[in-house]
mmCIF file of C-alpha atoms in Angstrom:
data_model
loop_
_atom_site.group_PDB
_atom_site.id
_atom_site.type_symbol
_atom_site.label_atom_id
_atom_site.label_comp_id
_atom_site.label_asym_id
_atom_site.label_seq_id
_atom_site.Cartn_x
_atom_site.Cartn_y
_atom_site.Cartn_z
ATOM 1 C CA UNK A 1 43.116 25.101 7.297
ATOM 2 C CA UNK A 2 39.487 24.577 6.122
ATOM 3 C CA UNK A 3 37.578 21.522 5.031
ATOM 4 C CA UNK A 4 38.756 19.995 1.776
ATOM 5 C CA UNK A 5 35.270 19.048 0.531
ATOM 6 C CA UNK A 6 32.756 21.706 1.689
ATOM 7 C CA UNK A 7 30.547 21.274 -1.420
ATOM 8 C CA UNK A 8 30.037 17.586 -0.652
ATOM 9 C CA UNK A 9 28.996 18.350 2.933
ATOM 10 C CA UNK A 10 26.547 21.086 1.948
ATOM 11 C CA UNK A 11 24.774 18.857 -0.567
ATOM 12 C CA UNK A 12 25.044 15.588 1.362
ATOM 13 C CA UNK A 13 23.359 16.869 4.527
ATOM 14 C CA UNK A 14 20.125 18.054 2.826
ATOM 15 C CA UNK A 15 19.991 14.871 0.708
ATOM 16 C CA UNK A 16 20.317 12.730 3.848
ATOM 17 C CA UNK A 17 17.577 14.754 5.574
ATOM 18 C CA UNK A 18 15.200 14.231 2.605
ATOM 19 C CA UNK A 19 15.945 10.496 2.523
ATOM 20 C CA UNK A 20 15.346 10.042 6.264
ATOM 21 C CA UNK A 21 12.117 12.052 6.137
ATOM 22 C CA UNK A 22 10.811 10.037 3.178
ATOM 23 C CA UNK A 23 11.289 6.789 5.110
ATOM 24 C CA UNK A 24 8.656 7.827 7.650
ATOM 25 C CA UNK A 25 5.658 8.230 5.308
ATOM 26 C CA UNK A 26 4.171 6.539 2.294
ATOM 27 C CA UNK A 27 3.461 8.698 -0.709
ATOM 28 C CA UNK A 28 -0.207 9.481 -1.071
ATOM 29 C CA UNK A 29 -1.087 8.470 2.462
ATOM 30 C CA UNK A 30 -2.103 11.961 3.507
ATOM 31 C CA UNK A 31 0.293 11.941 6.470
ATOM 32 C CA UNK A 32 -0.908 8.550 7.722
ATOM 33 C CA UNK A 33 1.323 5.563 7.133
ATOM 34 C CA UNK A 34 -0.001 2.830 4.870
ATOM 35 C CA UNK A 35 0.326 -0.740 6.130
ATOM 36 C CA UNK A 36 0.913 -3.930 4.162
ATOM 37 C CA UNK A 37 -2.709 -5.014 4.742
ATOM 38 C CA UNK A 38 -4.694 -5.534 1.565
ATOM 39 C CA UNK A 39 -8.123 -6.781 0.591
ATOM 40 C CA UNK A 40 -8.880 -9.723 -1.692
ATOM 41 C CA UNK A 41 -11.581 -9.541 -4.347
ATOM 42 C CA UNK A 42 -14.443 -11.816 -3.357
ATOM 43 C CA UNK A 43 -17.709 -12.508 -1.579
ATOM 44 C CA UNK A 44 -18.421 -12.506 2.144
ATOM 45 C CA UNK A 45 -21.338 -14.823 2.962
ATOM 46 C CA UNK A 46 -23.366 -15.019 6.187
ATOM 47 C CA UNK A 47 -25.860 -17.865 6.579
ATOM 48 C CA UNK A 48 -28.716 -16.683 8.817
ATOM 49 C CA UNK A 49 -29.014 -18.224 12.281
ATOM 50 C CA UNK A 50 -32.358 -19.947 11.620
ATOM 51 C CA UNK A 51 -31.071 -21.491 8.353
ATOM 52 C CA UNK A 52 -27.496 -22.365 9.429
ATOM 53 C CA UNK A 53 -28.326 -25.778 11.011
ATOM 54 C CA UNK A 54 -29.603 -26.954 7.608
ATOM 55 C CA UNK A 55 -26.507 -25.896 5.644
ATOM 56 C CA UNK A 56 -23.513 -28.178 5.235
ATOM 57 C CA UNK A 57 -21.709 -26.225 2.473
ATOM 58 C CA UNK A 58 -22.223 -23.369 0.000
ATOM 59 C CA UNK A 59 -20.835 -22.300 -3.349
ATOM 60 C CA UNK A 60 -21.379 -18.882 -4.900
ATOM 61 C CA UNK A 61 -21.390 -17.999 -8.559
ATOM 62 C CA UNK A 62 -20.844 -14.380 -9.511
ATOM 63 C CA UNK A 63 -21.475 -13.247 -13.106
ATOM 64 C CA UNK A 64 -20.757 -9.957 -14.866
ATOM 65 C CA UNK A 65 -20.706 -9.042 -18.524
ATOM 66 C CA UNK A 66 -19.811 -12.361 -20.231
ATOM 67 C CA UNK A 67 -17.866 -13.866 -17.313
ATOM 68 C CA UNK A 68 -18.894 -16.091 -14.401
ATOM 69 C CA UNK A 69 -16.775 -17.328 -11.507
ATOM 70 C CA UNK A 70 -17.826 -20.142 -9.146
ATOM 71 C CA UNK A 71 -16.145 -20.369 -5.738
ATOM 72 C CA UNK A 72 -16.678 -22.570 -2.690
ATOM 73 C CA UNK A 73 -17.283 -20.675 0.532
ATOM 74 C CA UNK A 74 -15.248 -21.922 3.485
ATOM 75 C CA UNK A 75 -17.966 -21.736 6.173
ATOM 76 C CA UNK A 76 -17.271 -21.556 9.897
ATOM 77 C CA UNK A 77 -19.344 -20.595 12.966
ATOM 78 C CA UNK A 78 -20.134 -16.872 13.164
ATOM 79 C CA UNK A 79 -19.383 -14.771 16.225
ATOM 80 C CA UNK A 80 -20.372 -11.446 17.770
ATOM 81 C CA UNK A 81 -17.885 -9.289 19.625
ATOM 82 C CA UNK A 82 -18.999 -8.384 23.148
ATOM 83 C CA UNK A 83 -17.461 -5.320 24.781
ATOM 84 C CA UNK A 84 -16.292 -6.120 28.319
ATOM 85 C CA UNK A 85 -15.493 -2.512 29.132
ATOM 86 C CA UNK A 86 -12.377 -0.646 30.155
ATOM 87 C CA UNK A 87 -10.381 -0.297 33.339
ATOM 88 C CA UNK A 88 -9.615 3.405 33.229
ATOM 89 C CA UNK A 89 -8.590 3.680 36.884
ATOM 90 C CA UNK A 90 -4.921 3.773 35.966
ATOM 91 C CA UNK A 91 -3.231 5.639 33.106
ATOM 92 C CA UNK A 92 -2.181 2.286 31.663
ATOM 93 C CA UNK A 93 -5.742 0.917 31.985
ATOM 94 C CA UNK A 94 -6.883 -1.632 29.428
ATOM 95 C CA UNK A 95 -10.020 -2.496 27.515
ATOM 96 C CA UNK A 96 -11.203 -5.971 26.583
ATOM 97 C CA UNK A 97 -13.766 -7.830 24.522
ATOM 98 C CA UNK A 98 -14.753 -11.410 23.930
ATOM 99 C CA UNK A 99 -16.139 -13.343 20.995
ATOM 100 C CA UNK A 100 -19.444 -15.161 21.430
ATOM 101 C CA UNK A 101 -20.977 -17.640 18.943
ATOM 102 C CA UNK A 102 -24.137 -16.207 17.350
ATOM 103 C CA UNK A 103 -25.546 -19.269 15.532
ATOM 104 C CA UNK A 104 -24.709 -18.071 12.012
ATOM 105 C CA UNK A 105 -22.221 -19.492 9.556
ATOM 106 C CA UNK A 106 -19.794 -17.104 7.867
ATOM 107 C CA UNK A 107 -17.211 -17.405 5.159
ATOM 108 C CA UNK A 108 -15.380 -15.749 2.309
ATOM 109 C CA UNK A 109 -15.013 -16.913 -1.278
ATOM 110 C CA UNK A 110 -12.245 -15.399 -3.378
ATOM 111 C CA UNK A 111 -13.443 -14.273 -6.810
ATOM 112 C CA UNK A 112 -10.476 -13.390 -9.035
ATOM 113 C CA UNK A 113 -11.021 -10.473 -11.425
ATOM 114 C CA UNK A 114 -14.230 -9.402 -9.626
ATOM 115 C CA UNK A 115 -15.156 -5.977 -11.005
ATOM 116 C CA UNK A 116 -16.565 -2.996 -9.154
ATOM 117 C CA UNK A 117 -20.180 -2.523 -10.186
ATOM 118 C CA UNK A 118 -23.239 -4.597 -11.087
ATOM 119 C CA UNK A 119 -23.066 -8.391 -10.841
ATOM 120 C CA UNK A 120 -25.465 -11.315 -10.618
ATOM 121 C CA UNK A 121 -25.053 -13.718 -7.678
ATOM 122 C CA UNK A 122 -26.432 -17.205 -7.078
ATOM 123 C CA UNK A 123 -25.636 -19.725 -4.366
ATOM 124 C CA UNK A 124 -25.720 -23.515 -4.412
ATOM 125 C CA UNK A 125 -26.471 -24.891 -0.965
ATOM 126 C CA UNK A 126 -25.542 -28.395 0.114
ATOM 127 C CA UNK A 127 -27.929 -29.397 2.905
ATOM 128 C CA UNK A 128 -27.060 -31.688 5.820
ATOM 129 C CA UNK A 129 -28.777 -34.612 4.060
ATOM 130 C CA UNK A 130 -26.585 -34.119 0.949
ATOM 131 C CA UNK A 131 -29.268 -32.616 -1.291
ATOM 132 C CA UNK A 132 -28.508 -29.403 -3.137
ATOM 133 C CA UNK A 133 -30.614 -26.375 -3.979
ATOM 134 C CA UNK A 134 -29.798 -23.234 -5.925
ATOM 135 C CA UNK A 135 -31.023 -19.751 -5.071
ATOM 136 C CA UNK A 136 -32.682 -17.429 -7.535
ATOM 137 C CA UNK A 137 -30.228 -14.983 -9.144
ATOM 138 C CA UNK A 138 -29.703 -11.743 -7.232
ATOM 139 C CA UNK A 139 -28.827 -8.561 -9.119
ATOM 140 C CA UNK A 140 -26.538 -6.555 -6.848
ATOM 141 C CA UNK A 141 -23.479 -4.306 -6.861
ATOM 142 C CA UNK A 142 -19.948 -4.888 -5.581
ATOM 143 C CA UNK A 143 -18.066 -2.085 -3.877
ATOM 144 C CA UNK A 144 -14.408 -1.386 -3.395
ATOM 145 C CA UNK A 145 -13.122 -1.713 0.165
ATOM 146 C CA UNK A 146 -10.088 0.215 1.404
ATOM 147 C CA UNK A 147 -8.422 -1.517 4.390
ATOM 148 C CA UNK A 148 -5.971 1.375 4.851
ATOM 149 C CA UNK A 149 -8.024 4.273 3.494
ATOM 150 C CA UNK A 150 -8.583 5.494 -0.032
ATOM 151 C CA UNK A 151 -5.075 6.944 -0.412
ATOM 152 C CA UNK A 152 -3.276 3.671 0.291
ATOM 153 C CA UNK A 153 -2.797 0.602 -1.908
ATOM 154 C CA UNK A 154 -4.529 -2.720 -1.180
ATOM 155 C CA UNK A 155 -8.117 -1.922 -2.221
ATOM 156 C CA UNK A 156 -10.310 -4.579 -3.872
ATOM 157 C CA UNK A 157 -13.936 -5.038 -4.949
ATOM 158 C CA UNK A 158 -16.029 -7.154 -2.593
ATOM 159 C CA UNK A 159 -19.623 -8.206 -2.125
ATOM 160 C CA UNK A 160 -21.466 -8.948 1.117
ATOM 161 C CA UNK A 161 -24.326 -11.476 0.968
ATOM 162 C CA UNK A 162 -26.701 -13.008 3.497
ATOM 163 C CA UNK A 163 -28.300 -16.401 2.811
ATOM 164 C CA UNK A 164 -31.552 -17.476 4.427
ATOM 165 C CA UNK A 165 -34.467 -19.748 3.474
ATOM 166 C CA UNK A 166 -35.757 -17.110 1.041
ATOM 167 C CA UNK A 167 -32.427 -16.900 -0.820
ATOM 168 C CA UNK A 168 -29.615 -14.371 -1.167
ATOM 169 C CA UNK A 169 -29.808 -10.781 0.043
ATOM 170 C CA UNK A 170 -27.224 -7.972 -0.028
ATOM 171 C CA UNK A 171 -25.542 -7.294 3.306
ATOM 172 C CA UNK A 172 -23.027 -4.775 4.549
ATOM 173 C CA UNK A 173 -19.337 -5.589 4.517
#
């Protein structure tokens, strides 16, 4: 006596194999799994070490075509990562690093609908004494960042800026 439903078994097994295999990889990831990490459109601002003691707060305004967006930058003390080396004596050896304050202020300002391409940036600085100054406009270009690689979702346009006594300057993200 044979199996009553051999056609179901011969089609069900390959379908199950395809389904299980598809669970292990994201489409378009080039064999590397995509994570849920994404980037937000916006501006990363670093206030230079020699100017940071004078700065209480900062706001950036980014303009493109006929649109401008003003966003407050949530500033906090900047840090450098210091490599403390690795303990490779054992197969399960570990590596470590520490974070050391570097005297800068850093922050990020979300800028909804920020395009990729040319923009104009200005910053309004609130000094420790409460006075405000505005930088000269800076013509610069945003770039799209890919937290998981170019084949994964989650990319967004961003702009890196450095602020010092002379004004705004482009910086690397």
